[in-house]
């Protein structure tokens, strides 16, 4: 095999251009859009100034405007009208009737977070719920075709407490919990 001389070769040119170097096309001239905007500003600004200078001595009466009938100036203020509303006085003497009513308790609530065919899956969810600081129970439910293991929390006296725990579980990646009446 013949010996090749790499020393006498020239270096390969870098195909990527530096972002700091500008092309000759960019430096050559300014775009047409910039030239048009500059020409417009050169014409518009002096024209606006000349217009303002030419109308500075014009009186307001000579300006073309629709004529408005001037009302006679009076120095006296009209008398204030009498109030026809009586609700202010009525509210001062109003008596509020207090009704008595009963608040019905809807009963205790439970929150079911899962239903599984194997006890191992139910215990796994129970452990995940325990890491959030809540205590869950697993109950066995025998149906017509199979056995299910339900993971639930409760009983809760108020639904608000169950909702609070549901949000706590949701923030700890335990989704799908439903709140039911305790049966």
XYZ file of N, CA and C in Angstrom:
549
model
N 0.838 -1.173 0.000
C 0.000 0.000 0.000
C 0.880 1.232 0.000
N 0.440 2.205 -0.745
C 1.239 3.424 -0.894
C 1.101 4.295 0.336
N 2.183 4.947 0.638
C 2.202 5.844 1.777
C 1.536 7.166 1.407
N 0.607 7.652 2.280
C -0.082 8.912 1.980
C 0.469 10.000 2.868
N 0.592 11.155 2.286
C 1.128 12.295 3.008
C -0.020 13.208 3.426
N -0.357 13.176 4.703
C -1.452 14.006 5.200
C -0.988 15.407 5.584
N 0.290 15.618 5.689
C 0.809 16.908 6.115
C 0.602 17.956 5.034
N 0.745 17.578 3.789
C 0.646 18.556 2.716
C -0.793 18.916 2.368
N -1.739 18.199 2.911
C -3.148 18.515 2.652
C -3.567 19.753 3.426
N -4.532 20.470 2.855
C -5.068 21.636 3.575
C -6.179 21.158 4.519
N -6.434 21.949 5.512
C -7.469 21.595 6.499
C -8.853 21.704 5.879
N -9.753 20.863 6.307
C -11.134 20.914 5.831
C -11.799 22.152 6.425
N -12.571 22.816 5.586
C -13.226 24.039 6.056
C -14.414 23.660 6.939
N -14.620 24.440 7.993
C -15.739 24.219 8.905
C -17.017 24.663 8.199
N -17.942 23.753 8.056
C -19.154 24.065 7.321
C -20.102 24.934 8.144
N -20.020 24.833 9.453
C -20.882 25.648 10.296
C -20.278 27.044 10.418
N -21.160 28.030 10.289
C -20.699 29.398 10.457
C -20.890 29.805 11.913
N -20.038 30.636 12.363
C -20.137 31.133 13.721
C -21.360 32.043 13.818
N -22.097 31.971 14.892
C -23.265 32.845 15.023
C -22.886 34.313 15.171
N -21.606 34.574 15.446
C -21.162 35.955 15.637
C -20.785 36.615 14.320
N -20.499 35.836 13.293
C -20.140 36.406 11.988
C -21.408 36.641 11.192
N -21.513 37.782 10.561
C -22.684 38.105 9.766
C -22.385 37.830 8.300
N -23.419 37.431 7.613
C -23.269 37.219 6.170
C -23.076 38.562 5.475
N -22.489 38.511 4.309
C -22.274 39.727 3.526
C -23.614 40.295 3.072
N -24.600 39.436 2.905
C -25.912 39.885 2.469
C -26.598 40.711 3.550
N -26.421 40.327 4.806
C -27.053 41.046 5.896
C -26.427 42.414 6.102
N -25.146 42.537 5.906
C -24.439 43.786 6.128
C -24.637 44.733 4.951
N -24.923 44.207 3.785
C -24.945 44.991 2.555
C -25.937 46.146 2.592
N -27.138 45.961 3.067
C -28.109 47.049 3.033
C -29.234 46.823 4.022
N -30.041 47.856 4.182
C -31.171 47.745 5.076
C -32.387 47.259 4.299
N -33.286 46.559 4.926
C -34.446 46.025 4.222
C -35.399 47.142 3.764
N -36.197 46.824 2.784
C -37.143 47.779 2.202
C -38.173 48.222 3.248
N -38.570 47.321 4.114
C -39.571 47.630 5.133
C -39.084 48.755 6.053
N -37.831 48.697 6.460
C -37.256 49.720 7.333
C -37.190 51.052 6.605
N -36.834 51.034 5.316
C -36.758 52.267 4.533
C -38.132 52.919 4.400
N -39.179 52.124 4.179
C -40.519 52.681 4.037
C -41.022 53.289 5.347
N -40.759 52.635 6.453
C -41.170 53.166 7.753
C -40.443 54.472 8.048
N -39.161 54.533 7.752
C -38.388 55.750 7.983
C -38.913 56.894 7.112
N -39.238 56.614 5.852
C -39.757 57.657 4.956
C -41.104 58.162 5.467
N -41.956 57.273 5.918
C -43.258 57.681 6.443
C -43.098 58.580 7.662
N -42.190 58.205 8.580
C -41.980 59.021 9.770
C -41.396 60.387 9.437
N -40.510 60.433 8.444
C -39.908 61.709 8.040
C -40.984 62.651 7.487
N -41.993 62.111 6.829
C -43.061 62.944 6.263
C -44.144 63.224 7.304
N -44.530 62.240 8.110
C -45.669 62.369 9.006
C -45.398 63.295 10.184
N -44.251 63.210 10.809
C -43.981 64.007 12.004
C -43.960 65.507 11.692
N -43.239 65.974 10.663
C -43.307 67.424 10.362
C -44.709 67.864 9.928
N -45.436 67.016 9.220
C -46.789 67.386 8.796
C -47.696 67.576 10.006
N -47.600 66.711 10.966
C -48.403 66.825 12.185
C -48.022 68.091 12.954
N -46.746 68.381 13.038
C -46.292 69.597 13.710
C -46.804 70.853 13.015
N -46.777 70.874 11.674
C -47.279 72.032 10.919
C -48.775 72.210 11.143
N -49.524 71.109 11.183
C -50.965 71.191 11.409
C -51.255 71.794 12.797
N -50.532 71.348 13.831
C -50.730 71.901 15.166
C -50.361 73.387 15.216
N -49.289 73.768 14.540
C -48.856 75.159 14.528
C -49.882 76.043 13.816
N -50.506 75.526 12.761
C -51.451 76.333 11.981
C -52.786 76.535 12.708
N -53.165 75.663 13.615
C -54.450 75.833 14.293
C -54.320 76.425 15.686
N -53.120 76.820 16.073
C -52.945 77.332 17.427
C -53.634 78.674 17.640
N -53.774 79.505 16.601
C -54.377 80.822 16.749
C -55.857 80.848 16.404
N -56.439 79.749 16.027
C -57.841 79.697 15.638
C -58.696 79.682 16.895
N -59.699 80.541 16.944
C -60.605 80.609 18.086
C -61.583 79.442 18.015
N -62.073 78.970 19.156
C -62.978 77.823 19.147
C -64.297 78.100 18.430
N -64.773 79.362 18.367
C -66.040 79.674 17.713
C -65.953 79.533 16.205
N -64.749 79.682 15.628
C -64.629 79.611 14.170
C -64.474 78.190 13.662
N -64.264 77.288 14.562
C -64.143 75.894 14.157
C -65.532 75.395 13.771
N -65.620 74.664 12.684
C -66.917 74.165 12.225
C -67.416 73.110 13.191
N -68.486 73.472 13.901
C -69.083 72.550 14.859
C -70.578 72.786 14.858
N -71.361 71.780 15.201
C -72.810 71.991 15.242
C -73.166 73.013 16.311
N -74.112 73.854 15.992
C -74.509 74.912 16.931
C -75.429 74.314 17.987
N -75.144 74.643 19.194
C -75.909 74.162 20.323
C -76.542 75.376 20.984
N -77.815 75.265 21.305
C -78.473 76.368 21.997
C -77.928 76.437 23.404
N -77.465 77.609 23.726
C -76.910 77.788 25.065
C -78.041 78.072 26.033
N -78.053 77.351 27.119
C -79.066 77.549 28.146
C -78.698 78.771 28.979
N -79.722 79.389 29.510
C -79.474 80.553 30.351
C -78.810 80.084 31.641
N -77.750 80.766 31.960
C -77.034 80.418 33.170
C -77.801 80.940 34.373
N -78.024 80.053 35.319
C -78.688 80.457 36.549
C -77.726 80.275 37.697
N -77.798 81.147 38.620
C -76.897 81.066 39.763
C -77.517 80.259 40.895
N -78.835 80.025 40.828
C -79.505 79.289 41.883
C -79.573 77.805 41.532
N -79.397 77.004 42.515
C -79.522 75.564 42.327
C -80.980 75.167 42.506
N -81.448 74.170 41.768
C -82.833 73.739 41.955
C -82.994 73.037 43.297
N -84.223 73.018 43.797
C -84.488 72.372 45.071
C -84.394 70.860 44.905
N -83.820 70.180 45.887
C -83.724 68.715 45.762
C -85.105 68.087 45.835
N -85.335 67.038 45.078
C -86.646 66.399 45.108
C -86.838 65.640 46.426
N -88.083 65.472 46.789
C -88.379 64.741 48.012
C -88.258 63.245 47.743
N -87.776 62.537 48.724
C -87.606 61.100 48.543
C -88.943 60.405 48.607
N -89.149 59.504 47.659
C -90.389 58.745 47.670
C -90.168 57.328 48.214
N -88.946 57.032 48.602
C -88.635 55.706 49.128
C -88.786 55.719 50.634
N -89.380 54.684 51.162
C -89.581 54.599 52.613
C -88.863 53.399 53.224
N -88.091 52.711 52.433
C -87.455 51.491 52.946
C -86.447 51.775 54.050
N -85.842 52.951 54.057
C -84.866 53.268 55.093
C -85.559 53.301 56.452
N -86.709 53.948 56.510
C -87.444 54.004 57.782
C -88.037 52.639 58.126
N -88.457 51.900 57.119
C -89.023 50.575 57.371
C -87.999 49.616 57.947
N -86.768 49.721 57.503
C -85.728 48.813 57.988
C -85.372 49.082 59.445
N -85.522 50.320 59.874
C -85.191 50.652 61.263
C -86.162 49.987 62.242
N -87.393 49.848 61.833
C -88.393 49.302 62.747
C -88.796 47.866 62.410
N -88.134 47.228 61.483
C -88.522 45.889 61.047
C -88.099 44.838 62.074
N -88.989 43.907 62.341
C -88.700 42.780 63.216
C -88.508 41.534 62.357
N -87.496 40.762 62.666
C -87.189 39.556 61.913
C -87.788 38.370 62.641
N -88.541 37.573 61.896
C -89.133 36.378 62.484
C -88.120 35.236 62.407
N -87.951 34.564 63.524
C -87.008 33.458 63.586
C -87.802 32.164 63.511
N -87.507 31.390 62.473
C -88.194 30.115 62.324
C -87.399 28.997 62.946
N -88.100 27.977 63.385
C -87.423 26.823 63.945
C -87.479 25.691 62.940
N -86.365 25.061 62.757
C -86.306 23.954 61.818
C -85.357 22.900 62.357
N -85.501 21.700 61.841
C -84.673 20.588 62.271
C -83.661 20.244 61.198
N -82.460 19.960 61.623
C -81.434 19.497 60.711
C -81.422 17.983 60.794
N -81.685 17.359 59.681
C -81.732 15.896 59.670
C -80.339 15.338 59.421
N -79.955 14.436 60.255
C -78.677 13.756 60.054
C -78.885 12.665 59.008
N -78.048 12.653 57.995
C -78.195 11.663 56.942
C -77.544 10.340 57.321
N -76.867 10.340 58.406
C -76.308 9.080 58.861
C -74.821 9.002 58.629
N -74.215 7.941 59.103
C -72.772 7.792 58.931
C -72.420 7.481 57.478
N -71.186 7.798 57.115
C -70.692 7.592 55.752
C -69.468 6.701 55.791
N -69.233 6.029 54.671
C -67.984 5.294 54.512
C -67.424 5.636 53.141
N -66.105 5.515 53.018
C -65.435 5.816 51.771
C -64.778 4.531 51.269
N -65.226 4.074 50.097
C -64.659 2.861 49.508
C -63.601 3.273 48.488
N -62.410 2.721 48.641
C -61.301 3.094 47.771
C -60.914 1.999 46.794
N -61.486 0.834 46.904
C -61.152 -0.208 45.953
C -61.899 -1.494 46.248
N -61.993 -2.330 45.210
C -62.619 -3.634 45.335
C -61.814 -4.593 44.463
N -61.275 -5.651 45.080
C -60.342 -6.525 44.383
C -60.780 -7.981 44.515
N -60.303 -8.798 43.572
C -60.620 -10.231 43.610
C -59.692 -11.000 44.536
N -58.497 -10.450 44.787
C -57.561 -11.138 45.687
C -57.332 -10.299 46.936
N -57.143 -10.985 48.033
C -56.905 -10.296 49.303
C -55.555 -9.577 49.279
N -54.582 -10.098 48.546
C -53.248 -9.504 48.472
C -53.316 -8.093 47.879
N -54.112 -7.905 46.817
C -54.267 -6.578 46.218
C -54.942 -5.615 47.194
N -55.946 -6.096 47.909
C -56.648 -5.258 48.878
C -55.714 -4.841 50.013
N -54.893 -5.763 50.489
C -53.944 -5.442 51.561
C -52.881 -4.461 51.070
N -52.507 -4.551 49.805
C -51.537 -3.620 49.231
C -52.094 -2.191 49.239
N -53.360 -2.012 48.839
C -53.976 -0.688 48.875
C -54.141 -0.201 50.317
N -54.465 -1.107 51.226
C -54.603 -0.742 52.635
C -53.279 -0.204 53.174
N -52.158 -0.834 52.780
C -50.836 -0.376 53.207
C -50.516 0.999 52.614
N -50.880 1.218 51.358
C -50.635 2.514 50.709
C -51.421 3.612 51.416
N -52.645 3.296 51.827
C -53.469 4.265 52.556
C -52.878 4.515 53.941
N -52.304 3.479 54.569
C -51.695 3.637 55.890
C -50.523 4.609 55.840
N -49.805 4.661 54.717
C -48.677 5.593 54.585
C -49.156 7.047 54.542
N -50.406 7.293 54.222
C -50.938 8.664 54.244
C -51.381 9.088 55.630
N -51.430 8.134 56.582
C -51.811 8.453 57.951
C -53.251 8.111 58.263
N -53.924 7.403 57.378
C -55.317 7.018 57.600
C -55.408 5.512 57.791
N -56.460 5.078 58.466
C -56.627 3.656 58.731
C -57.768 3.105 57.884
N -57.481 2.084 57.108
C -58.486 1.459 56.244
C -58.768 0.044 56.734
N -59.924 -0.484 56.322
C -60.296 -1.858 56.637
C -60.557 -2.601 55.336
N -60.409 -3.901 55.404
C -60.702 -4.769 54.260
C -61.850 -5.672 54.675
N -62.902 -5.684 53.857
C -64.034 -6.572 54.150
C -64.234 -7.533 52.991
N -64.695 -8.721 53.329
C -64.922 -9.763 52.334
C -66.398 -9.744 51.961
N -66.672 -9.709 50.657
C -68.045 -9.696 50.174
C -68.218 -10.847 49.191
N -69.121 -11.774 49.521
C -69.336 -12.934 48.674
C -70.529 -12.641 47.774
N -70.289 -12.682 46.472
C -71.342 -12.441 45.498
C -71.852 -13.753 44.933
N -72.669 -13.678 43.877
C -73.229 -14.885 43.265
C -72.189 -15.657 42.481
N -71.226 -14.942 41.871
C -70.244 -15.638 41.040
C -68.838 -15.667 41.636
N -68.482 -14.684 42.485
C -67.120 -14.657 43.030
C -67.086 -13.882 44.346
N -65.899 -13.854 44.937
C -65.677 -13.156 46.193
C -64.868 -11.888 45.914
N -65.274 -10.791 46.531
C -64.580 -9.519 46.370
C -64.088 -9.041 47.720
N -62.936 -8.374 47.717
C -62.360 -7.791 48.918
C -62.405 -6.267 48.767
N -63.182 -5.604 49.622
C -63.387 -4.161 49.530
C -62.515 -3.453 50.553
N -61.869 -2.377 50.111
C -61.046 -1.546 50.984
C -61.845 -0.274 51.268
N -62.124 0.001 52.549
C -62.931 1.175 52.882
C -62.396 1.851 54.131
N -62.788 3.111 54.294
C -62.443 3.908 55.462
C -63.744 4.365 56.102
N -63.749 4.536 57.376
C -64.933 5.065 58.031
C -65.296 4.247 59.240
N -66.351 4.534 59.867
C -67.458 5.426 59.518
C -67.140 6.886 59.842
N -67.726 7.784 59.050
C -67.616 9.223 59.249
C -68.987 9.749 59.658
N -69.026 10.596 60.668
C -70.314 11.164 61.094
C -70.785 12.236 60.123
N -69.846 12.978 59.530
C -70.191 14.030 58.570
C -69.523 13.735 57.236
N -70.218 14.069 56.174
C -69.671 13.851 54.832
C -68.453 14.745 54.605
N -68.433 15.885 55.261
C -67.314 16.818 55.120
C -65.996 16.176 55.560
N -66.043 15.385 56.627
C -64.828 14.701 57.098
C -64.362 13.664 56.082
N -65.318 12.971 55.466
C -64.968 11.989 54.438
C -64.344 12.680 53.236
N -64.888 13.834 52.833
C -64.327 14.595 51.707
C -62.907 15.059 52.021
N -62.670 15.448 53.252
C -61.339 15.897 53.667
C -60.313 14.768 53.505
N -60.693 13.563 53.959
C -59.788 12.419 53.821
C -59.631 12.008 52.358
N -60.686 12.171 51.567
C -60.620 11.840 50.138
C -59.603 12.731 49.433
N -59.589 14.023 49.760
C -58.608 14.938 49.164
C -57.191 14.612 49.627
N -57.068 14.180 50.882
C -55.752 13.793 51.396
C -55.226 12.572 50.634
N -56.114 11.608 50.369
C -55.714 10.414 49.611
C -55.373 10.771 48.164
N -56.151 11.671 47.587
C -55.912 12.068 46.194
C -54.559 12.744 46.049
N -54.172 13.549 47.041
C -52.867 14.210 47.012
C -51.722 13.214 47.168
N -52.026 12.010 47.685
C -51.009 10.974 47.853
C -51.181 9.843 46.841
N -51.756 10.152 45.688
C -51.868 9.243 44.532
C -52.760 8.041 44.784
N -53.782 8.189 45.634
C -54.797 7.148 45.799
C -56.081 7.734 45.219
N -56.400 7.335 43.994
C -57.542 7.902 43.280
C -58.691 6.894 43.235
N -59.870 7.397 42.936
C -61.014 6.523 42.719
C -61.809 6.204 43.966
N -61.619 6.931 45.049
C -62.394 6.679 46.261
C -63.784 7.291 46.117
N -64.796 6.560 46.568
C -66.188 7.013 46.509
C -66.766 7.027 47.914
N -67.627 8.010 48.168
C -68.249 8.137 49.491
C -69.686 7.630 49.397
N -70.019 6.691 50.294
C -71.345 6.065 50.291
C -71.956 6.223 51.678
N -73.257 6.076 51.749
C -73.937 6.016 53.039
C -73.637 4.667 53.682
N -73.483 4.671 55.002
C -73.148 3.435 55.696
C -74.391 2.559 55.782
N -74.297 1.336 55.259
C -75.436 0.427 55.278
C -75.207 -0.702 56.244
